[in-house]
Short mmCIF file of C-alpha atoms and ligand atoms in Angstrom, two decimals:
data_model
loop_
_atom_site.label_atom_id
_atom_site.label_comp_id
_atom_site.label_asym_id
_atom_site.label_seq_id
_atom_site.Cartn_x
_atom_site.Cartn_y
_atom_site.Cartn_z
CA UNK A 53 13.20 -9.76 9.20
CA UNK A 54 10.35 -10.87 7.40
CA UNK A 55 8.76 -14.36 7.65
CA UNK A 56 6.78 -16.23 4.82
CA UNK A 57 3.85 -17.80 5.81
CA UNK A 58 2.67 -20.33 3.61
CA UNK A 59 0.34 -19.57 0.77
CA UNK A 60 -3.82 -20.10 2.04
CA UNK A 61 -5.50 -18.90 -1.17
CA UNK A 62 -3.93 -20.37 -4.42
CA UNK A 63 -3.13 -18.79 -7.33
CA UNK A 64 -5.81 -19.77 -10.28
CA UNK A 65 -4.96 -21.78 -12.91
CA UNK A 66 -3.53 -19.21 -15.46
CA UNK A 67 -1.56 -17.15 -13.59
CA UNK A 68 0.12 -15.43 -16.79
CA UNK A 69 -1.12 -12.66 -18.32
CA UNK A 70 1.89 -12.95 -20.81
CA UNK A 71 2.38 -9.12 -19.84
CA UNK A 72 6.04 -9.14 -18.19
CA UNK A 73 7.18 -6.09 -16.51
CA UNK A 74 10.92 -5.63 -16.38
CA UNK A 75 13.00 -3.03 -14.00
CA UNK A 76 13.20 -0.22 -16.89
CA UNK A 77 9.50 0.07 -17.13
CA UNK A 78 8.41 3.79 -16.76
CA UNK A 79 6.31 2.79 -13.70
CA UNK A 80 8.80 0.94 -12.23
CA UNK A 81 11.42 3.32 -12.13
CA UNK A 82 8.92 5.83 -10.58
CA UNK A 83 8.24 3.36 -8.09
CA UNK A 84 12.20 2.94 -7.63
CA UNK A 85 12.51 6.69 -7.15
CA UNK A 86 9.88 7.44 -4.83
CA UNK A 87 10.93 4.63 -3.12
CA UNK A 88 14.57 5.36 -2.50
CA UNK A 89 15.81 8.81 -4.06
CA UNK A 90 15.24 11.92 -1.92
CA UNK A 91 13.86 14.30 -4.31
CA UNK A 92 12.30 11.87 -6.38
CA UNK A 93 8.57 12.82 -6.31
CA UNK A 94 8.41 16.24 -7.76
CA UNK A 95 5.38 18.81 -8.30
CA UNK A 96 5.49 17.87 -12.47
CA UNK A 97 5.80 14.08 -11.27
CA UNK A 98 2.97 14.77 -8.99
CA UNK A 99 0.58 16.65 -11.75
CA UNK A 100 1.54 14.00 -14.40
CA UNK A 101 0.39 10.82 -11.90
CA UNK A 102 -2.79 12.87 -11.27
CA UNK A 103 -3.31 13.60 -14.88
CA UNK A 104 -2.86 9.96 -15.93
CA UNK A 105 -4.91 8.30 -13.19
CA UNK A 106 -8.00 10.86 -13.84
CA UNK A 107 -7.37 9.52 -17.43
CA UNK A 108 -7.58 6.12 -16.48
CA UNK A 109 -10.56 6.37 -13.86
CA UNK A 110 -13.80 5.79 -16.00
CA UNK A 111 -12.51 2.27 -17.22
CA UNK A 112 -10.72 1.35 -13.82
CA UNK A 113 -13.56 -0.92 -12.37
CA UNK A 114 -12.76 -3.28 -15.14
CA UNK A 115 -9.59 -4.62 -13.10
CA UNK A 116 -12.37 -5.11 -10.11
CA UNK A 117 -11.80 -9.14 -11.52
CA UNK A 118 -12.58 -12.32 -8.91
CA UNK A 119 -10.36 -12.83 -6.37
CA UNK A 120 -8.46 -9.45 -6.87
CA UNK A 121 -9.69 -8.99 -3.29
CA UNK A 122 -7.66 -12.02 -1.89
CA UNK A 123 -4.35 -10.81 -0.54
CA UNK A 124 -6.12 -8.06 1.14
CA UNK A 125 -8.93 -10.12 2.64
CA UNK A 126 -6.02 -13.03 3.42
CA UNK A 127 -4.08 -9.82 5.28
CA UNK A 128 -6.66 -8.96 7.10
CA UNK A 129 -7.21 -12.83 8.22
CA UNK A 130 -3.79 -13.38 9.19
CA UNK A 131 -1.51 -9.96 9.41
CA UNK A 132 -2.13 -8.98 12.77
CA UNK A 133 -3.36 -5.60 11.56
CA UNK A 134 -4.99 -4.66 14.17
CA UNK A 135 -8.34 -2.09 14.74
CA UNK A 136 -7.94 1.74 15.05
CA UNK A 137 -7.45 4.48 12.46
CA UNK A 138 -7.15 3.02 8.49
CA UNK A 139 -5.86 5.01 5.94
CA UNK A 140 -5.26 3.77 2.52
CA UNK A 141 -3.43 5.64 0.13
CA UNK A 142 -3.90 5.85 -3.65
CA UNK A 143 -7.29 4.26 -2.97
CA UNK A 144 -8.13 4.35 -6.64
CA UNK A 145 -11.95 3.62 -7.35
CA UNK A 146 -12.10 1.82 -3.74
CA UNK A 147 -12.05 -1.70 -4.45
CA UNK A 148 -9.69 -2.33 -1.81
CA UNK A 149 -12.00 0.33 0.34
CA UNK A 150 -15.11 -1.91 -0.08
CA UNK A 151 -13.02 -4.93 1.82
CA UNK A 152 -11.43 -2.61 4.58
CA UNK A 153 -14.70 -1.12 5.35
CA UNK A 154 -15.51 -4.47 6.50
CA UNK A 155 -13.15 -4.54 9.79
CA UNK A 156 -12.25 -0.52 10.20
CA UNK A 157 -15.00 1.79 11.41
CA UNK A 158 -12.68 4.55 11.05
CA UNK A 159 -11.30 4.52 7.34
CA UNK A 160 -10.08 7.36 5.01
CA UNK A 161 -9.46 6.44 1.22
CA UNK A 162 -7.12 9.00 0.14
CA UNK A 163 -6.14 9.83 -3.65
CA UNK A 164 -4.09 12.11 -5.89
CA UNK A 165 -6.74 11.33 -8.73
CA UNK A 166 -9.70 13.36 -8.17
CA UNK A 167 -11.21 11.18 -10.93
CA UNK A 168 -10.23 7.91 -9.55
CA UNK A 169 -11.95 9.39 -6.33
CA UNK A 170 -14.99 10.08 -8.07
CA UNK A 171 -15.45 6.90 -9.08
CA UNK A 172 -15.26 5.34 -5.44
CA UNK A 173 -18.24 4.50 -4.04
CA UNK A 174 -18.68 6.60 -1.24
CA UNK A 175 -20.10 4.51 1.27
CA UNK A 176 -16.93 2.84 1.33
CA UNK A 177 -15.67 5.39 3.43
CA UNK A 178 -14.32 9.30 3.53
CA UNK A 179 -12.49 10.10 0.95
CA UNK A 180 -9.78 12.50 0.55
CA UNK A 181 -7.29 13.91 -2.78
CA UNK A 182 -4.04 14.99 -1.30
CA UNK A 183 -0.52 13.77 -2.66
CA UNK A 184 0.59 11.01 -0.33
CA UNK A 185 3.87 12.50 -0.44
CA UNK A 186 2.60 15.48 1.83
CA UNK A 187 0.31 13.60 3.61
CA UNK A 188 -2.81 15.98 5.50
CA UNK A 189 -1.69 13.52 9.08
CA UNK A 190 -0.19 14.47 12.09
CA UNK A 191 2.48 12.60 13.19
CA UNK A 192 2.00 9.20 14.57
CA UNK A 193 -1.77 9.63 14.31
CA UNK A 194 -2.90 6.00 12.12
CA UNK A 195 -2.93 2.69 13.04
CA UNK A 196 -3.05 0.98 9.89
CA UNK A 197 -1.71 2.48 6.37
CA UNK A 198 -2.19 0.27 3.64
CA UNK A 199 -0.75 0.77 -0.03
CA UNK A 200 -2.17 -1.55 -2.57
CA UNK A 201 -0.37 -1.25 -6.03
CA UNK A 202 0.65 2.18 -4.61
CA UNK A 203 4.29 4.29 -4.18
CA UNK A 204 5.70 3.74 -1.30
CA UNK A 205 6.60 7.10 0.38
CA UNK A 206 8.96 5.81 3.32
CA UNK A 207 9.51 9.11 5.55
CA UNK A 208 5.64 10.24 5.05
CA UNK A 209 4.66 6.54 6.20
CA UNK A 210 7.12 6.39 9.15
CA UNK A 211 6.00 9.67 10.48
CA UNK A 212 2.09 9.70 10.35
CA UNK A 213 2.34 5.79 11.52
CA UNK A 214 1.77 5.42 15.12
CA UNK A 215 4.23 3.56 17.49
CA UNK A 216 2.68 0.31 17.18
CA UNK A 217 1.50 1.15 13.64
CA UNK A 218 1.63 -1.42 10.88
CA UNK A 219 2.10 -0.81 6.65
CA UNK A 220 -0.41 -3.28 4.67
CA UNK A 221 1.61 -3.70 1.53
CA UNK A 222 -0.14 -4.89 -1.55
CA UNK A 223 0.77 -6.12 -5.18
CA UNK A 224 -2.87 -6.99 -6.67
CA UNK A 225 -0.59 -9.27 -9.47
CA UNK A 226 2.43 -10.00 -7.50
CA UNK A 227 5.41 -9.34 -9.31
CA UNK A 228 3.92 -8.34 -12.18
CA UNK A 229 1.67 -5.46 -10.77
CA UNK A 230 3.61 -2.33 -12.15
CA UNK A 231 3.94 -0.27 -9.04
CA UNK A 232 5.92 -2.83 -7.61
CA UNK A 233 8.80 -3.28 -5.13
CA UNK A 234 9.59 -6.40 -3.12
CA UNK A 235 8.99 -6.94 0.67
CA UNK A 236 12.74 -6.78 1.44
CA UNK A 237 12.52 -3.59 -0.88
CA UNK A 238 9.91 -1.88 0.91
CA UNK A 239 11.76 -3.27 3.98
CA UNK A 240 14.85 -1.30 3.20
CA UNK A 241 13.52 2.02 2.03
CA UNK A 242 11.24 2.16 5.22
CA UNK A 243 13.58 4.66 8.29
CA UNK A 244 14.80 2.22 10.73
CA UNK A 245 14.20 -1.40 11.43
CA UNK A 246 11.00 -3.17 10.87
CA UNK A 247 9.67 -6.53 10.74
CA UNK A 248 6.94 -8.32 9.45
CA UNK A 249 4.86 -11.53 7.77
CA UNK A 250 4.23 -11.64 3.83
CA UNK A 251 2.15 -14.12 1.69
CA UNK A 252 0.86 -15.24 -1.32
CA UNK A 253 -2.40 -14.74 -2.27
CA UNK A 254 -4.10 -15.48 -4.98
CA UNK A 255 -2.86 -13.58 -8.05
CA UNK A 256 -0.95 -11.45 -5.81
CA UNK A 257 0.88 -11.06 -2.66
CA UNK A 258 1.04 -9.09 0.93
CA UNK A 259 3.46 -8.13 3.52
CA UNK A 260 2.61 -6.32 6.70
CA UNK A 261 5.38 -4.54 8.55
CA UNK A 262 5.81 -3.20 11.75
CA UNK A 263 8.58 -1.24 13.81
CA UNK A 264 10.92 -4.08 14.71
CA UNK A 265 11.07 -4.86 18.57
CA UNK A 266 14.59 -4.17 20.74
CA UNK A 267 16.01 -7.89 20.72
CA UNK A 268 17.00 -7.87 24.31
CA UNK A 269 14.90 -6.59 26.96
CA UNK A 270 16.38 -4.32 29.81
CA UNK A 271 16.38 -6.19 33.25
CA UNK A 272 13.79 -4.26 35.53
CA UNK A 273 15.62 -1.85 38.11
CA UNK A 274 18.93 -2.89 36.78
CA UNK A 275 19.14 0.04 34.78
CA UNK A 276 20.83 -1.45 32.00
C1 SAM B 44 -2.20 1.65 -9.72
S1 SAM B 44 -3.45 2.65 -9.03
C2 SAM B 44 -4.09 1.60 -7.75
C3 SAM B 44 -5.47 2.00 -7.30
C4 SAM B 44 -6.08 1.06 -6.28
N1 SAM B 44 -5.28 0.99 -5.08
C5 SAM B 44 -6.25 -0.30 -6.88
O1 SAM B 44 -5.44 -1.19 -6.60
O2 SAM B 44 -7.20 -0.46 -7.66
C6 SAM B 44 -2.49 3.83 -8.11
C7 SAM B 44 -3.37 4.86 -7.44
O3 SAM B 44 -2.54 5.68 -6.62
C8 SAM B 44 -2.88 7.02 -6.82
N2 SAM B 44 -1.67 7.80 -6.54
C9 SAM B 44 -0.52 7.86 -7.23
N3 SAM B 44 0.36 8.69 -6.65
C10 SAM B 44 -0.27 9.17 -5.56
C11 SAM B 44 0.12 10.09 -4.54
N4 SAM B 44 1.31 10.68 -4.54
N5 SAM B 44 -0.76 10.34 -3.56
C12 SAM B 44 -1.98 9.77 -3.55
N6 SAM B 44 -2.40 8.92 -4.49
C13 SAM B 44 -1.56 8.62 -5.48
C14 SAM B 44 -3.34 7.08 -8.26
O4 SAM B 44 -4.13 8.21 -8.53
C15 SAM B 44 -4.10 5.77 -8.39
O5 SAM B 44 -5.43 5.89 -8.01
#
């Protein structure tokens, strides 16, 4: 289950960019198949993402716009995330990084994008290129993964998270940030139950989930 808890940082006045994003947009089905097809990220999928975010990585920082921080810093305020091991995946040019850094003293940015990587700023923490969907982690080894208008990659995320582990989910522009999917979405694709909070946040939106709790507790001694 996950619970809404009411919206802290409003959305500005002009929320509407007039750019609408329907289901059959390339980047949404790519997000779709990551997300749910086995098979779905393949080695030409993989170059072609790398390709086009090395492309895009010398004009990135001009998304870096106010309050684009918000639902990460409104996460961090009120998710429950947690200290330990932070690893963000598809880190881009680090915005994100720059507001981690701020709470995790152990932080890898990780990125397909060599570029985008390149244009991080490196005291926002180590950075990494590997494909997320082979992910350089032992099992169970992070604390905190978080995916800001990222794929989701549901078996690599279940096994490198630890037990009490949590998933930052980010859309920068809510439900019109083009790698998108819906908390319930990520919800379902993720092995196993899970649980969690989401929000509003300024222009965009969080959820944070974590492995969902056995409902009823076995009585000590009895066994049962
Ligand atoms: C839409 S951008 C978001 C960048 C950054 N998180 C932000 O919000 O500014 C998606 C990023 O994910 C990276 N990416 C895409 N597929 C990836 C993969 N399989 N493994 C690692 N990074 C990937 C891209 O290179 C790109 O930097």
């Amino acid at each position: 289950m996950i619970r809404i808890l009411p919206t802290v940082v409003p959305a500005p006045a002009e929320t509407s960019d007039g750019n609408r994003l329907g289901a059959d947009h390339p980047i949404r089905k790519v997000t779709r198949l990551v997300a749910f097809e086995p098979g779905g990220w393949t080695a030409e999928r993989a170059t072609q993402v790398s390709e086009l975010f090395d492309g895009l990585a010398p004009e990135w920082h001009a998304r870096d716009t106010p309050g684009r921080g918000a639902p990460v810093e409104d996460a961090l305020e009120r998710g429950g995330l947690g200290r330990g091991l932070c690893v963000e995946l598809g880190s881009g040019t680090g915005h994100a990084t720059r507001v981690l850094r701020k709470r995790f003293d152990r932080l890898l940015a990780l990125d397909i994008s060599m570029e985008m990587l390149r244009h991080a700023p490196p005291e926002a923490g180590v950075r990494v290129r590997a494909d997320s969907g082979c992910l350089p982690l032992r099992d169970r080894s992070v604390d905190v993964l978080v995916l800001v208008n990222m794929f989701l990659f549901p078996h690599e995320v279940d096994r490198v998270l630890g037990p009490d582990g949590v998933l930052l989910w980010v859309s920068s522009r809510g439900n019109q940030t083009p790698i998108y999917l819906e908390p319930t979405e990520v919800e379902a694709a993720l092995p196993g139950a899970w649980e969690g909070l989401t929000a509003a946040a300024g222009r965009g939106m969080w959820c944070v989930l974590r492995r969902a709790r056995a409902t009823v507790e076995r009585a000590p001694g009895t066994g049962r």
